Coordinates of N, CA and C and ligand atoms in Angstrom, one line a residue:
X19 N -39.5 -44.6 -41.7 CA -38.3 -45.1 -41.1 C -37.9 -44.4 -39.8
X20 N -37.8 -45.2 -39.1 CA -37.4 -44.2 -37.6 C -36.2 -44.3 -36.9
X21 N -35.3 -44.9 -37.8 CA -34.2 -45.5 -37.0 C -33.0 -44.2 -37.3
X22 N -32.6 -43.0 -36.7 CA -31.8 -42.0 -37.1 C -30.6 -41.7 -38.0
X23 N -30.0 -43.2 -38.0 CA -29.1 -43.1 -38.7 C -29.6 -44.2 -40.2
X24 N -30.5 -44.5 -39.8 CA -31.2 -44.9 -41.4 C -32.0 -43.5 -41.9
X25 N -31.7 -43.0 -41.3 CA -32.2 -41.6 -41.9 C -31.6 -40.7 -42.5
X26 N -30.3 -40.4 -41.9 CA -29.3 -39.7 -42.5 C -28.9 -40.5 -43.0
X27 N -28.4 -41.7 -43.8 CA -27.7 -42.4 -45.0 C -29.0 -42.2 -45.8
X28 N -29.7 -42.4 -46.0 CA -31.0 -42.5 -47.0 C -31.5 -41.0 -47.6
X29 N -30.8 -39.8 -46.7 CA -30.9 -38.5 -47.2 C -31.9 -37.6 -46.8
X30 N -32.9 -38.8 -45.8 CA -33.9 -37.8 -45.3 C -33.4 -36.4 -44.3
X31 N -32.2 -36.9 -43.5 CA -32.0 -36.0 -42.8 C -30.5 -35.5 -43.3
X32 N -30.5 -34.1 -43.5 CA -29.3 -33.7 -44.4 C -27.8 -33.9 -43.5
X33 N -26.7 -34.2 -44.2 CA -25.5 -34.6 -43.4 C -24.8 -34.2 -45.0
X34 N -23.3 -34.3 -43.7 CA -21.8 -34.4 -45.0 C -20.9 -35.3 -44.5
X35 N -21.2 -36.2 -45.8 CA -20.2 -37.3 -44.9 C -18.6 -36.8 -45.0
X36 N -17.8 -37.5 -44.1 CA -16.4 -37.5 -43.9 C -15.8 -38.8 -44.9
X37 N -16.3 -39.6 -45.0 CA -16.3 -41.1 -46.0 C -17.4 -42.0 -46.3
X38 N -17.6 -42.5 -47.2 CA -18.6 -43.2 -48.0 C -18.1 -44.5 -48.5
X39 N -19.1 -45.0 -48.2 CA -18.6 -46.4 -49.3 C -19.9 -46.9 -49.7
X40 N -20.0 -48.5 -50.3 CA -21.0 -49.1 -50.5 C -21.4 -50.1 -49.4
X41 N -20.3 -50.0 -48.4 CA -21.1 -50.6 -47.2 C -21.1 -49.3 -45.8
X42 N -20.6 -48.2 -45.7 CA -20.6 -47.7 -44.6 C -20.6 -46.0 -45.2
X43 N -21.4 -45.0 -44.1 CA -21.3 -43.9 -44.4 C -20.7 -43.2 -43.0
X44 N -19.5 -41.7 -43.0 CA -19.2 -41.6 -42.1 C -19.2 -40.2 -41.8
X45 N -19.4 -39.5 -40.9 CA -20.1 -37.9 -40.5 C -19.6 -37.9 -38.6
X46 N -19.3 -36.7 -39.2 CA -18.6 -35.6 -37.7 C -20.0 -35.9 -36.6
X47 N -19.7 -36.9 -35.4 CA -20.6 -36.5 -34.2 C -21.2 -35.1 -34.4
X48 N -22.7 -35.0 -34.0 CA -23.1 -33.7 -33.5 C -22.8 -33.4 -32.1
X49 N -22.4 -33.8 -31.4 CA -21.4 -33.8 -29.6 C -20.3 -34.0 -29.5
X50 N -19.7 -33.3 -30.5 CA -18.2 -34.2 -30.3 C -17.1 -34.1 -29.0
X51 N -17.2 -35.4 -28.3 CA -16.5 -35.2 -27.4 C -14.6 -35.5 -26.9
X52 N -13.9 -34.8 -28.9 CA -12.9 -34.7 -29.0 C -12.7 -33.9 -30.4
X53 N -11.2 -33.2 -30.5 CA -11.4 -32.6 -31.7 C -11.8 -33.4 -32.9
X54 N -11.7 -34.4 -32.5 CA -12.0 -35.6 -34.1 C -12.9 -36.8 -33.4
X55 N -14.3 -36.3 -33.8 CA -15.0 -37.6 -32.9 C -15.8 -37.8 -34.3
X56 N -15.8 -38.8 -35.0 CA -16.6 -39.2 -36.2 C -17.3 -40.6 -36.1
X57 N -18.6 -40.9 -36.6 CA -18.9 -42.0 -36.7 C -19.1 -43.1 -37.6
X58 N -18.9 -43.8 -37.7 CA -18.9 -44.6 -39.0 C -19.9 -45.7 -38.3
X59 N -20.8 -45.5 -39.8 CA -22.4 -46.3 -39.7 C -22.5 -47.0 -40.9
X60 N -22.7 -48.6 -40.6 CA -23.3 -49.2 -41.6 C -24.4 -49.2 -42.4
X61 N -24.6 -48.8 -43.9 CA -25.6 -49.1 -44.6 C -26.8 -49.3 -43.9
X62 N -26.3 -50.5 -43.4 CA -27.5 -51.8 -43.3 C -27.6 -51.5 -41.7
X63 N -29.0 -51.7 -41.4 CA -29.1 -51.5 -40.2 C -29.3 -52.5 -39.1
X64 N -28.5 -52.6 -38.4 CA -28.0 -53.5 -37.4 C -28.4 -52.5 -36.1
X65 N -28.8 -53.3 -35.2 CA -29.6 -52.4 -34.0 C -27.9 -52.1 -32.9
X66 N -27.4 -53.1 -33.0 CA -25.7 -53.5 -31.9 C -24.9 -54.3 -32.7
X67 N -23.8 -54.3 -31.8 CA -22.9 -55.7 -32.0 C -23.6 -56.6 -31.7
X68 N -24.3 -56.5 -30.2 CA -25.0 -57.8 -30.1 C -25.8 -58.7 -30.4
X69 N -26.9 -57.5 -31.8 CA -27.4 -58.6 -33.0 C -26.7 -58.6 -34.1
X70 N -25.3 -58.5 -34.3 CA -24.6 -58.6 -35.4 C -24.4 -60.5 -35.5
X71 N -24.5 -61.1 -36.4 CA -24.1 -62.2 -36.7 C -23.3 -62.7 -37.3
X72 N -23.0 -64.0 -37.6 CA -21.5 -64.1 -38.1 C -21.7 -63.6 -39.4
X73 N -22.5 -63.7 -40.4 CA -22.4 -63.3 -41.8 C -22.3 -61.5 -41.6
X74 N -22.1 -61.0 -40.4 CA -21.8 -59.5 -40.1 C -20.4 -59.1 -40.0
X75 N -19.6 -60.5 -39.9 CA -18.2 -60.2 -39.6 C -17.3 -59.3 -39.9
X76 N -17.8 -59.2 -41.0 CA -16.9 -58.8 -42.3 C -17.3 -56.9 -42.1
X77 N -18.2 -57.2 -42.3 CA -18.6 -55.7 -42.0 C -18.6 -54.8 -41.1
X78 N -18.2 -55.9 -39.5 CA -17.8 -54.8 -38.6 C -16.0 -54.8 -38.7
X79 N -15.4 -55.5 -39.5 CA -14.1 -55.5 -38.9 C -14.1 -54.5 -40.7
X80 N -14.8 -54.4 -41.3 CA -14.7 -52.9 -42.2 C -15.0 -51.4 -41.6
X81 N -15.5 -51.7 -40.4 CA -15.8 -49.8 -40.1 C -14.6 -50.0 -39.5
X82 N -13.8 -50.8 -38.8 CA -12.6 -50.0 -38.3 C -11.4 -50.0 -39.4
X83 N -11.8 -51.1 -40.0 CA -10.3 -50.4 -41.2 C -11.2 -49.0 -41.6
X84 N -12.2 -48.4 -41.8 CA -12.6 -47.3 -42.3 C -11.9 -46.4 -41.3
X85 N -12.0 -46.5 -40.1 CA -11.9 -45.8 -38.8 C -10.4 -45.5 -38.9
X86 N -9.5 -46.4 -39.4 CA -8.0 -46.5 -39.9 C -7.9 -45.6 -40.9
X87 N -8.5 -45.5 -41.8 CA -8.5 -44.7 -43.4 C -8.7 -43.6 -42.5
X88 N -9.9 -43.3 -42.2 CA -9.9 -41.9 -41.8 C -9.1 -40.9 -40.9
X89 N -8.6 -41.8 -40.0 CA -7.7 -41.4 -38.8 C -6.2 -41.1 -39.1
X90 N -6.0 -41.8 -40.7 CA -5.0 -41.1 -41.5 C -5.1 -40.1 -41.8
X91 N -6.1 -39.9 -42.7 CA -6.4 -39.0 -43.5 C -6.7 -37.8 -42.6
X92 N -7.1 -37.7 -41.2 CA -7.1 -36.5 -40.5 C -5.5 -36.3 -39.6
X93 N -4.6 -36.7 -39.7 CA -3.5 -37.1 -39.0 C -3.1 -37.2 -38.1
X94 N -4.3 -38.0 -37.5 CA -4.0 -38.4 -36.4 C -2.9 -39.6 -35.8
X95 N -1.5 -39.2 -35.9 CA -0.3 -39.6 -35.9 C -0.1 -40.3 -34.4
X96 N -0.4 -39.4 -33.4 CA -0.4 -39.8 -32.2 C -1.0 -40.5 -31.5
X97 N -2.2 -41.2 -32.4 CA -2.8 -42.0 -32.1 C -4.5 -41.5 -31.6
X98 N -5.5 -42.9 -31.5 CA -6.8 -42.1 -31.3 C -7.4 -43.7 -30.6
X99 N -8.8 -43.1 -30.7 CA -9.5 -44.6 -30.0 C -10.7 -44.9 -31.1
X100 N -11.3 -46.0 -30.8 CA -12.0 -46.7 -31.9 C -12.7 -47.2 -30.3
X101 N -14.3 -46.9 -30.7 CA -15.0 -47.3 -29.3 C -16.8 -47.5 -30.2
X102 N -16.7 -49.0 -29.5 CA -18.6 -49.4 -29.7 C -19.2 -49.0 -28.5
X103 N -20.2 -48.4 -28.3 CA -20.9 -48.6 -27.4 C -22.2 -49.8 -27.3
X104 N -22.6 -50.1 -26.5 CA -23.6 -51.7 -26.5 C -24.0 -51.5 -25.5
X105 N -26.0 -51.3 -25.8 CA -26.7 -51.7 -24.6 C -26.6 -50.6 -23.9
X106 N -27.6 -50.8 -22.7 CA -27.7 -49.4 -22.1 C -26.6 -49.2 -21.0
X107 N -26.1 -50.4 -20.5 CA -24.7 -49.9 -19.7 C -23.2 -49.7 -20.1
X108 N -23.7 -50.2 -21.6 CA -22.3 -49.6 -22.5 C -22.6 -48.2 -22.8
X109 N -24.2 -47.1 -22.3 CA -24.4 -46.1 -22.9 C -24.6 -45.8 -24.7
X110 N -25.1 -46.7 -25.1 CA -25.4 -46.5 -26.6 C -26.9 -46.2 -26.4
X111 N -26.6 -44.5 -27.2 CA -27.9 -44.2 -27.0 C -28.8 -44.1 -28.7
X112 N -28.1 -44.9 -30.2 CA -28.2 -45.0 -31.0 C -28.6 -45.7 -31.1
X113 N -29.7 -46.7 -31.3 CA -29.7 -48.6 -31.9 C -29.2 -48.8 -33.4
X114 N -28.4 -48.6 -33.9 CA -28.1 -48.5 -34.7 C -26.3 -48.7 -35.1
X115 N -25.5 -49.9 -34.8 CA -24.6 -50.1 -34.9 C -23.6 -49.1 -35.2
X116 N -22.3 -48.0 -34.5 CA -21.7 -47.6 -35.2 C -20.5 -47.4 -34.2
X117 N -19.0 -47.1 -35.1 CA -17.6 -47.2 -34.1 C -17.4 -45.3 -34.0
X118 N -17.5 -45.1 -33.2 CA -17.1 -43.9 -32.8 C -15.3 -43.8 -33.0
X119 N -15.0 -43.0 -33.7 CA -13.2 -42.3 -34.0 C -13.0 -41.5 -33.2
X120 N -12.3 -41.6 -32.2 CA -11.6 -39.8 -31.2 C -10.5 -39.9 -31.2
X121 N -10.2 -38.9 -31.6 CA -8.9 -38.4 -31.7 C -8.4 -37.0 -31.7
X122 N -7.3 -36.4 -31.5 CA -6.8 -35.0 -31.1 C -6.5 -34.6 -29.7
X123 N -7.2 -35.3 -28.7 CA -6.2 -35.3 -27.6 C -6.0 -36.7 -26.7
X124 N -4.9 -36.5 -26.0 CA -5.0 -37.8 -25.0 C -6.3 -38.5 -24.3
X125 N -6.1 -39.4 -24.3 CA -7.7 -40.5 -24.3 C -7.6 -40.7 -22.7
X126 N -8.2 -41.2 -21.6 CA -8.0 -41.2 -20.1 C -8.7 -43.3 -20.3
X127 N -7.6 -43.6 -19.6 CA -8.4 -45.1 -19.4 C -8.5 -45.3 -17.9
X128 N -9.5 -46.1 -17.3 CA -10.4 -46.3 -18.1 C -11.3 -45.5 -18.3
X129 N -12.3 -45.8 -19.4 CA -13.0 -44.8 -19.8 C -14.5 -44.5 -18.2
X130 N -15.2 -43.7 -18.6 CA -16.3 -43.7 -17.7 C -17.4 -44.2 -17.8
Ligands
AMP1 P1 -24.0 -43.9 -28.9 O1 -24.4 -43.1 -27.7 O2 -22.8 -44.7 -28.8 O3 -25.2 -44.6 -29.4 O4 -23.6 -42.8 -30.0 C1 -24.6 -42.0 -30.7 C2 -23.9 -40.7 -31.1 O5 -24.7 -40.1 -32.1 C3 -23.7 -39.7 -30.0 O6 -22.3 -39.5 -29.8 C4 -24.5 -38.5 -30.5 O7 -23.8 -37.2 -30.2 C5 -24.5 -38.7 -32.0 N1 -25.6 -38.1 -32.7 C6 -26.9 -38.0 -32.4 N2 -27.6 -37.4 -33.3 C7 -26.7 -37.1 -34.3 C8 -26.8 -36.4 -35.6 N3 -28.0 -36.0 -36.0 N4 -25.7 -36.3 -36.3 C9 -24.5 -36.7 -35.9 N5 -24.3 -37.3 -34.7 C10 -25.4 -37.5 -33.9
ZN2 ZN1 -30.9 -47.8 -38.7

């Protein structure tokens, strides 16, 4: 399997997740570029949004209620961002569908 984050859900590559479910596992960025930058990754491997299909709906509008759960649970009161990257000019450098959480300081729009 070569897909990185079918790697760390599957156990080959050691991790601690922040939240687990039966459809999504979620773990602290190794770059984090905020005090709370976490990712939340589906099970199932989906390369982007943009091969997500409709029978996927359900599943991406569940990493951000996750992204919600967790952004509680770290209390982030003040608020935080919920960001996909897509494709190489969205800078996704994972193929592997996942919503980046930041939070802990003020966010700058627009982004870069
Ligand atoms: P993206 O660039 O949107 O595809 O996001 C991929 C993210 O995965 C980047 O923010 C990386 O820092 C992060 N990343 C890469 N390798 C690991 C790893 N082994 N554990 C946790 N995060 C990682
Ligand atoms: Zn994968």
């Amino acid at each position: 399997m070569s897909c990185l984050f079918c790697r760390i859900i599957e156990g080959s590559i050691p991790s601690k997740a922040v939240y687990q479910d039966d459809q999504c596992y979620a773990l602290a960025d190794i770059n984090p570029q905020a005090p709370v930058h976490v990712l939340i990754v589906p099970r199932e491997h989906i390369s982007s949004i943009a091969h997500a299909g409709s029978e996927n709906s359900a599943l991406v509008g569940h990493l951000h209620w996750v992204a919600a759960e967790i952004a509680r649970s770290k209390g982030l009161t003040r608020g935080y961002r919920t960001v996909i990257n897509t494709g190489e000019d969205g800078g996704q450098t994972v193929d592997h569908i996942h919503v980046h959480l930041l939070g802990g300081r003020p966010m700058t729009w627009p982004p870069g």
